[in-house]
């Protein structure tokens, strides 16, 4: 097993509606050694707003909004994510989801998509983001006071994306993000011959796998890791000094999620994380793999993760170092600008 291979992200959806609570939880996660924190929309603030607020309050931890790829306007989300990367100085990523339901579709005057079109739609959306992020060359902003020019227009380029359900001309309205290309994490069903690929130019960087149980999850992660970086998601219910994760999971009144569940002790979780690191280790590929943890109860399970799990992991050889950017943390290559390469 290679050293420094594992990345950990903590979902903060249970932090409440006050963004200050999310920021405080993110600061605790940053101090403990988590590589990233994630956010969904909470009904009052969308995920990018929550991530942006937290990005301004933190220094090293990655911010990972969960954003739908089907019924969000690609030009707008590309701009929002580029701005988030600027705010965070290169710590932003995108957890891509496909929320193919009538509520989302009706909100933007569209219809739900047939299942066999999800991967191609997601590929069109990702291609749009990738090309918009490249549409400003790195040195497009010149701020020439003598001539009164802010940018060099010859270094801006049209995205020119023609998707099945939309088209985008471009260029973007914001400069190229600090990372050049934000890391994108997308579900494995979207990686099809006509859909997403492991590709810098038009694909996603990290494939997210899920399964009904932990053994199946490890097997799927091992298979997927042969092609690139992998992310798994876990709902975690951890034992405490006065209670068990199993009891709390059994008494959950809300509907359980389709994510795999880890229920058990701190040492058992660390043992599972070691198995994941071993299953995905590849000496010929140094890209790192992510475990995205969703606390069953944020107040309880996040505290156990922060106060007990992370301190023990710091004394192991499992945790990867935190880079200056999220791309560095994932050990992804520098994202060169396609338009500069072509010129």
Tab-separated table of C-alpha atoms in Angstrom:
chain	number	residue	atom	x	y	z
A	1	UNK	CA	0.000	0.000	0.000
A	2	UNK	CA	1.346	3.430	-0.946
A	3	UNK	CA	1.692	6.071	1.718
A	4	UNK	CA	-0.386	9.249	1.716
A	5	UNK	CA	-3.140	7.947	-0.526
A	6	UNK	CA	-6.433	8.770	1.157
A	7	UNK	CA	-8.566	11.921	0.957
A	8	UNK	CA	-11.473	12.609	3.327
A	9	UNK	CA	-14.395	14.975	2.830
A	10	UNK	CA	-17.113	15.763	5.352
A	11	UNK	CA	-20.656	16.614	4.330
A	12	UNK	CA	-22.093	19.554	6.293
A	13	UNK	CA	-25.745	19.401	5.286
A	14	UNK	CA	-26.823	19.007	8.898
A	15	UNK	CA	-25.198	22.247	10.030
A	16	UNK	CA	-28.436	24.247	9.815
A	17	UNK	CA	-29.610	27.266	7.853
A	18	UNK	CA	-27.206	29.774	9.401
A	19	UNK	CA	-24.101	29.905	7.161
A	20	UNK	CA	-22.020	30.826	10.201
A	21	UNK	CA	-22.741	27.359	11.599
A	22	UNK	CA	-21.466	25.797	8.370
A	23	UNK	CA	-18.363	27.969	8.520
A	24	UNK	CA	-17.686	26.972	12.125
A	25	UNK	CA	-18.099	23.281	11.251
A	26	UNK	CA	-15.776	23.711	8.255
A	27	UNK	CA	-13.139	25.401	10.409
A	28	UNK	CA	-13.261	22.484	12.836
A	29	UNK	CA	-12.944	20.035	9.943
A	30	UNK	CA	-10.017	22.010	8.545
A	31	UNK	CA	-8.265	22.017	11.908
A	32	UNK	CA	-8.836	18.264	12.312
A	33	UNK	CA	-7.258	17.497	8.931
A	34	UNK	CA	-10.158	16.872	6.564
A	35	UNK	CA	-9.291	17.552	2.929
A	36	UNK	CA	-12.705	18.910	1.983
A	37	UNK	CA	-16.236	19.774	3.032
A	38	UNK	CA	-19.345	19.422	0.892
A	39	UNK	CA	-22.700	21.185	0.704
A	40	UNK	CA	-26.083	20.679	-0.880
A	41	UNK	CA	-28.736	23.377	-1.209
A	42	UNK	CA	-30.575	23.768	2.105
A	43	UNK	CA	-33.750	25.498	0.963
A	44	UNK	CA	-32.542	29.009	1.808
A	45	UNK	CA	-29.051	29.066	0.294
A	46	UNK	CA	-27.898	27.048	-2.679
A	47	UNK	CA	-24.794	24.908	-2.447
A	48	UNK	CA	-22.481	27.392	-4.169
A	49	UNK	CA	-23.573	30.193	-1.851
A	50	UNK	CA	-22.887	28.026	1.178
A	51	UNK	CA	-19.510	26.987	-0.231
A	52	UNK	CA	-18.576	30.583	-1.064
A	53	UNK	CA	-19.336	31.772	2.460
A	54	UNK	CA	-17.229	28.969	3.917
A	55	UNK	CA	-14.399	29.515	1.406
A	56	UNK	CA	-13.942	33.083	2.637
A	57	UNK	CA	-13.686	31.891	6.246
A	58	UNK	CA	-11.216	29.025	5.714
A	59	UNK	CA	-7.672	28.726	4.404
A	60	UNK	CA	-6.777	25.193	3.308
A	61	UNK	CA	-9.818	22.941	3.160
A	62	UNK	CA	-11.497	22.245	-0.206
A	63	UNK	CA	-15.090	23.349	-0.786
A	64	UNK	CA	-17.292	20.951	-2.749
A	65	UNK	CA	-20.820	22.073	-3.698
A	66	UNK	CA	-23.258	19.458	-4.959
A	67	UNK	CA	-24.823	20.772	-8.182
A	68	UNK	CA	-27.332	19.219	-10.568
A	69	UNK	CA	-26.078	18.896	-14.157
A	70	UNK	CA	-29.445	18.425	-15.853
A	71	UNK	CA	-31.577	21.451	-15.058
A	72	UNK	CA	-29.003	24.069	-14.030
A	73	UNK	CA	-27.950	26.627	-16.630
A	74	UNK	CA	-24.384	25.583	-17.619
A	75	UNK	CA	-23.196	29.122	-18.353
A	76	UNK	CA	-24.327	30.293	-14.919
A	77	UNK	CA	-22.901	27.352	-12.990
A	78	UNK	CA	-19.590	27.637	-14.833
A	79	UNK	CA	-19.427	31.281	-13.764
A	80	UNK	CA	-20.409	30.467	-10.170
A	81	UNK	CA	-17.825	27.715	-9.873
A	82	UNK	CA	-15.078	29.847	-11.407
A	83	UNK	CA	-15.932	32.585	-8.909
A	84	UNK	CA	-15.871	30.049	-6.068
A	85	UNK	CA	-12.419	28.936	-7.180
A	86	UNK	CA	-11.265	32.564	-7.166
A	87	UNK	CA	-12.704	33.162	-3.677
A	88	UNK	CA	-11.050	30.002	-2.341
A	89	UNK	CA	-7.745	30.535	-4.174
A	90	UNK	CA	-8.005	27.212	-5.972
A	91	UNK	CA	-9.781	25.033	-3.410
A	92	UNK	CA	-13.063	24.478	-5.282
A	93	UNK	CA	-14.452	21.318	-6.824
A	94	UNK	CA	-17.812	20.138	-8.151
A	95	UNK	CA	-19.761	17.079	-7.004
A	96	UNK	CA	-21.963	16.539	-10.048
A	97	UNK	CA	-25.406	14.991	-9.657
A	98	UNK	CA	-28.265	14.303	-12.053
A	99	UNK	CA	-31.507	15.164	-10.257
A	100	UNK	CA	-33.851	13.894	-12.926
A	101	UNK	CA	-37.173	14.641	-11.286
A	102	UNK	CA	-40.248	16.599	-12.306
A	103	UNK	CA	-39.826	19.271	-9.616
A	104	UNK	CA	-36.388	20.233	-10.917
A	105	UNK	CA	-37.518	20.039	-14.530
A	106	UNK	CA	-40.717	22.053	-14.034
A	107	UNK	CA	-38.785	24.807	-12.275
A	108	UNK	CA	-36.946	25.604	-15.523
A	109	UNK	CA	-39.708	24.728	-17.990
A	110	UNK	CA	-38.280	21.413	-19.115
A	111	UNK	CA	-39.281	17.760	-18.972
A	112	UNK	CA	-37.468	14.940	-17.233
A	113	UNK	CA	-35.018	13.111	-19.470
A	114	UNK	CA	-35.116	9.449	-20.492
A	115	UNK	CA	-32.592	7.488	-18.456
A	116	UNK	CA	-30.534	6.651	-21.534
A	117	UNK	CA	-29.962	10.370	-22.157
A	118	UNK	CA	-28.568	11.274	-18.741
A	119	UNK	CA	-24.960	10.471	-19.548
A	120	UNK	CA	-24.938	12.374	-22.840
A	121	UNK	CA	-26.615	15.406	-21.254
A	122	UNK	CA	-24.075	15.362	-18.416
A	123	UNK	CA	-21.252	15.102	-20.959
A	124	UNK	CA	-22.593	18.144	-22.841
A	125	UNK	CA	-22.791	20.089	-19.575
A	126	UNK	CA	-19.272	19.153	-18.482
A	127	UNK	CA	-17.873	19.971	-21.920
A	128	UNK	CA	-19.515	23.400	-21.671
A	129	UNK	CA	-17.933	24.067	-18.287
A	130	UNK	CA	-14.520	22.872	-19.432
A	131	UNK	CA	-14.544	25.066	-22.537
A	132	UNK	CA	-15.888	28.118	-20.695
A	133	UNK	CA	-13.171	27.799	-18.037
A	134	UNK	CA	-10.590	27.735	-20.839
A	135	UNK	CA	-12.210	30.585	-22.785
A	136	UNK	CA	-10.017	33.158	-21.047
A	137	UNK	CA	-6.312	32.514	-21.482
A	138	UNK	CA	-4.298	32.802	-18.288
A	139	UNK	CA	-2.810	36.164	-19.274
A	140	UNK	CA	-5.983	37.643	-20.778
A	141	UNK	CA	-6.292	40.210	-17.966
A	142	UNK	CA	-3.678	42.920	-18.552
A	143	UNK	CA	-4.943	45.958	-16.558
A	144	UNK	CA	-3.068	48.375	-18.815
A	145	UNK	CA	-3.767	51.768	-17.227
A	146	UNK	CA	-1.877	53.656	-19.917
A	147	UNK	CA	-4.217	52.491	-22.668
A	148	UNK	CA	-7.293	51.992	-20.469
A	149	UNK	CA	-7.531	48.303	-21.362
A	150	UNK	CA	-8.569	45.745	-18.774
A	151	UNK	CA	-8.060	42.679	-20.941
A	152	UNK	CA	-6.573	41.510	-24.197
A	153	UNK	CA	-9.571	40.555	-26.332
A	154	UNK	CA	-7.417	38.358	-28.563
A	155	UNK	CA	-6.971	36.029	-25.595
A	156	UNK	CA	-10.702	35.387	-25.181
A	157	UNK	CA	-12.299	32.527	-27.103
A	158	UNK	CA	-15.769	31.253	-27.896
A	159	UNK	CA	-16.809	28.033	-26.176
A	160	UNK	CA	-19.004	27.040	-29.147
A	161	UNK	CA	-20.827	24.080	-27.559
A	162	UNK	CA	-23.815	22.582	-29.364
A	163	UNK	CA	-25.505	20.121	-27.035
A	164	UNK	CA	-28.629	18.073	-27.663
A	165	UNK	CA	-30.786	20.346	-25.465
A	166	UNK	CA	-28.843	23.608	-25.370
A	167	UNK	CA	-26.051	25.601	-26.967
A	168	UNK	CA	-23.509	27.993	-25.462
A	169	UNK	CA	-21.449	30.480	-27.403
A	170	UNK	CA	-19.309	32.092	-24.731
A	171	UNK	CA	-16.774	33.249	-23.769
A	172	UNK	CA	-17.150	33.235	-19.991
A	173	UNK	CA	-17.797	36.463	-18.096
A	174	UNK	CA	-15.156	35.703	-15.454
A	175	UNK	CA	-11.422	35.085	-15.828
A	176	UNK	CA	-10.066	31.557	-15.906
A	177	UNK	CA	-10.222	30.019	-12.416
A	178	UNK	CA	-6.960	29.640	-10.467
A	179	UNK	CA	-6.911	25.863	-11.015
A	180	UNK	CA	-7.623	26.285	-14.714
A	181	UNK	CA	-10.043	23.367	-14.503
A	182	UNK	CA	-11.911	22.549	-11.299
A	183	UNK	CA	-11.904	18.855	-10.326
A	184	UNK	CA	-15.273	17.291	-11.160
A	185	UNK	CA	-16.607	14.255	-9.280
A	186	UNK	CA	-19.369	12.403	-11.145
A	187	UNK	CA	-21.350	9.157	-10.647
A	188	UNK	CA	-20.071	6.059	-12.402
A	189	UNK	CA	-23.294	5.438	-14.434
A	190	UNK	CA	-22.529	8.630	-16.390
A	191	UNK	CA	-19.225	7.205	-17.652
A	192	UNK	CA	-20.417	5.615	-20.884
A	193	UNK	CA	-19.089	5.475	-24.482
A	194	UNK	CA	-21.302	8.451	-25.403
A	195	UNK	CA	-21.218	10.093	-21.981
A	196	UNK	CA	-18.540	11.207	-19.565
A	197	UNK	CA	-14.957	10.051	-19.841
A	198	UNK	CA	-11.865	10.280	-17.642
A	199	UNK	CA	-10.534	13.197	-19.657
A	200	UNK	CA	-9.182	16.664	-18.916
A	201	UNK	CA	-10.698	18.307	-21.980
A	202	UNK	CA	-14.302	17.113	-21.815
A	203	UNK	CA	-14.676	14.641	-18.969
A	204	UNK	CA	-14.744	14.276	-15.201
A	205	UNK	CA	-11.685	13.770	-12.999
A	206	UNK	CA	-13.089	11.485	-10.303
A	207	UNK	CA	-15.619	8.678	-10.668
A	208	UNK	CA	-18.048	8.260	-7.767
A	209	UNK	CA	-19.164	4.700	-7.022
A	210	UNK	CA	-21.889	3.505	-4.706
A	211	UNK	CA	-23.172	0.136	-3.558
A	212	UNK	CA	-25.654	-1.443	-1.184
A	213	UNK	CA	-23.001	-2.833	1.179
A	214	UNK	CA	-19.389	-2.229	2.101
A	215	UNK	CA	-17.889	-5.331	0.443
A	216	UNK	CA	-19.558	-4.520	-2.849
A	217	UNK	CA	-18.461	-0.896	-2.504
A	218	UNK	CA	-14.815	-1.905	-2.087
A	219	UNK	CA	-14.996	-4.216	-5.088
A	220	UNK	CA	-16.508	-1.489	-7.294
A	221	UNK	CA	-13.964	1.063	-6.099
A	222	UNK	CA	-11.100	-1.303	-6.869
A	223	UNK	CA	-12.392	-1.855	-10.410
A	224	UNK	CA	-12.953	1.858	-11.037
A	225	UNK	CA	-9.547	2.851	-9.657
A	226	UNK	CA	-7.798	1.120	-12.559
A	227	UNK	CA	-8.928	4.010	-14.781
A	228	UNK	CA	-8.337	6.972	-12.465
A	229	UNK	CA	-9.321	8.676	-9.228
A	230	UNK	CA	-12.300	7.262	-7.313
A	231	UNK	CA	-14.705	8.607	-4.699
A	232	UNK	CA	-16.978	6.592	-2.445
A	233	UNK	CA	-19.793	7.882	-0.230
A	234	UNK	CA	-20.672	6.582	3.199
A	235	UNK	CA	-23.403	7.355	5.692
A	236	UNK	CA	-21.673	6.928	9.042
A	237	UNK	CA	-23.234	6.087	12.402
A	238	UNK	CA	-20.418	5.787	14.923
A	239	UNK	CA	-20.338	4.349	18.416
A	240	UNK	CA	-19.905	6.825	21.260
A	241	UNK	CA	-19.026	6.331	24.912
A	242	UNK	CA	-22.678	6.137	25.895
A	243	UNK	CA	-24.431	4.859	22.793
A	244	UNK	CA	-23.987	2.769	19.669
A	245	UNK	CA	-24.218	3.781	16.047
A	246	UNK	CA	-26.426	0.763	15.417
A	247	UNK	CA	-29.074	1.949	17.867
A	248	UNK	CA	-29.125	5.462	16.453
A	249	UNK	CA	-29.302	4.189	12.873
A	250	UNK	CA	-32.203	1.902	13.763
A	251	UNK	CA	-34.123	4.786	15.325
A	252	UNK	CA	-33.692	7.179	12.419
A	253	UNK	CA	-37.151	8.493	11.636
A	254	UNK	CA	-36.199	9.854	8.216
A	255	UNK	CA	-35.872	7.721	5.124
A	256	UNK	CA	-32.405	6.225	4.798
A	257	UNK	CA	-30.345	7.211	1.755
A	258	UNK	CA	-29.193	4.973	-1.110
A	259	UNK	CA	-25.595	5.453	0.007
A	260	UNK	CA	-23.682	2.603	1.617
A	261	UNK	CA	-23.759	2.713	5.406
A	262	UNK	CA	-20.952	2.292	7.871
A	263	UNK	CA	-22.210	1.471	11.362
A	264	UNK	CA	-19.692	0.696	14.080
A	265	UNK	CA	-16.740	1.821	16.143
A	266	UNK	CA	-13.919	4.247	15.451
A	267	UNK	CA	-11.403	1.419	15.062
A	268	UNK	CA	-13.711	-0.448	12.691
A	269	UNK	CA	-14.058	2.648	10.514
A	270	UNK	CA	-10.288	3.098	10.395
A	271	UNK	CA	-9.944	-0.558	9.427
A	272	UNK	CA	-12.404	-0.021	6.572
A	273	UNK	CA	-10.531	3.069	5.386
A	274	UNK	CA	-7.324	1.020	5.290
A	275	UNK	CA	-9.078	-1.604	3.177
A	276	UNK	CA	-10.262	1.110	0.779
A	277	UNK	CA	-6.740	2.536	0.501
A	278	UNK	CA	-5.338	-0.937	-0.178
A	279	UNK	CA	-8.042	-1.785	-2.724
A	280	UNK	CA	-7.453	1.388	-4.741
A	281	UNK	CA	-3.644	1.604	-4.444
A	282	UNK	CA	-1.919	1.699	-7.832
A	283	UNK	CA	1.863	2.253	-7.880
A	284	UNK	CA	1.684	3.332	-11.522
A	285	UNK	CA	-0.966	6.005	-10.895
A	286	UNK	CA	-0.441	8.502	-8.082
A	287	UNK	CA	-3.888	10.083	-8.270
A	288	UNK	CA	-5.572	9.953	-4.893
A	289	UNK	CA	-8.963	8.607	-3.894
A	290	UNK	CA	-11.718	10.199	-1.830
A	291	UNK	CA	-13.972	8.965	0.952
A	292	UNK	CA	-16.956	11.311	1.268
A	293	UNK	CA	-18.476	10.917	4.731
A	294	UNK	CA	-22.096	11.837	5.481
A	295	UNK	CA	-22.670	11.883	9.254
A	296	UNK	CA	-25.919	10.210	10.248
A	297	UNK	CA	-26.255	12.964	12.853
A	298	UNK	CA	-23.833	15.816	12.312
A	299	UNK	CA	-23.706	16.868	15.960
A	300	UNK	CA	-22.769	13.373	17.138
A	301	UNK	CA	-21.008	11.603	14.282
A	302	UNK	CA	-19.009	14.600	13.078
A	303	UNK	CA	-17.730	15.101	16.618
A	304	UNK	CA	-16.522	11.492	16.738
A	305	UNK	CA	-14.860	11.902	13.350
A	306	UNK	CA	-13.157	15.132	14.346
A	307	UNK	CA	-12.156	14.198	17.896
A	308	UNK	CA	-11.349	10.485	17.545
A	309	UNK	CA	-11.037	9.258	13.954
A	310	UNK	CA	-8.864	12.016	12.475
A	311	UNK	CA	-6.330	12.077	15.348
A	312	UNK	CA	-5.767	8.330	14.908
A	313	UNK	CA	-5.506	8.640	11.136
A	314	UNK	CA	-2.859	11.353	11.476
A	315	UNK	CA	-0.570	8.769	13.086
A	316	UNK	CA	-1.087	6.327	10.199
A	317	UNK	CA	0.290	6.435	6.659
A	318	UNK	CA	-3.168	6.779	5.134
A	319	UNK	CA	-3.917	10.487	4.828
A	320	UNK	CA	-2.607	12.350	1.803
A	321	UNK	CA	-1.152	15.819	2.315
A	322	UNK	CA	-3.297	18.849	1.519
A	323	UNK	CA	-2.046	20.697	-1.545
A	324	UNK	CA	-2.219	24.380	-2.328
A	325	UNK	CA	-5.110	23.615	-4.716
A	326	UNK	CA	-7.667	20.833	-4.899
A	327	UNK	CA	-6.044	19.575	-8.118
A	328	UNK	CA	-2.780	19.216	-6.203
A	329	UNK	CA	-4.572	17.442	-3.363
A	330	UNK	CA	-5.975	14.902	-5.842
A	331	UNK	CA	-2.524	14.734	-7.522
A	332	UNK	CA	-4.126	15.684	-10.835
A	333	UNK	CA	-1.929	17.131	-13.596
A	334	UNK	CA	-1.753	20.866	-14.220
A	335	UNK	CA	-4.696	21.881	-16.403
A	336	UNK	CA	-3.289	23.542	-19.506
A	337	UNK	CA	-5.516	25.842	-21.523
A	338	UNK	CA	-6.713	24.149	-24.716
A	339	UNK	CA	-6.801	27.434	-26.626
A	340	UNK	CA	-3.260	28.388	-25.644
A	341	UNK	CA	-2.052	24.903	-26.573
A	342	UNK	CA	-3.700	25.231	-29.996
A	343	UNK	CA	-2.213	28.650	-30.766
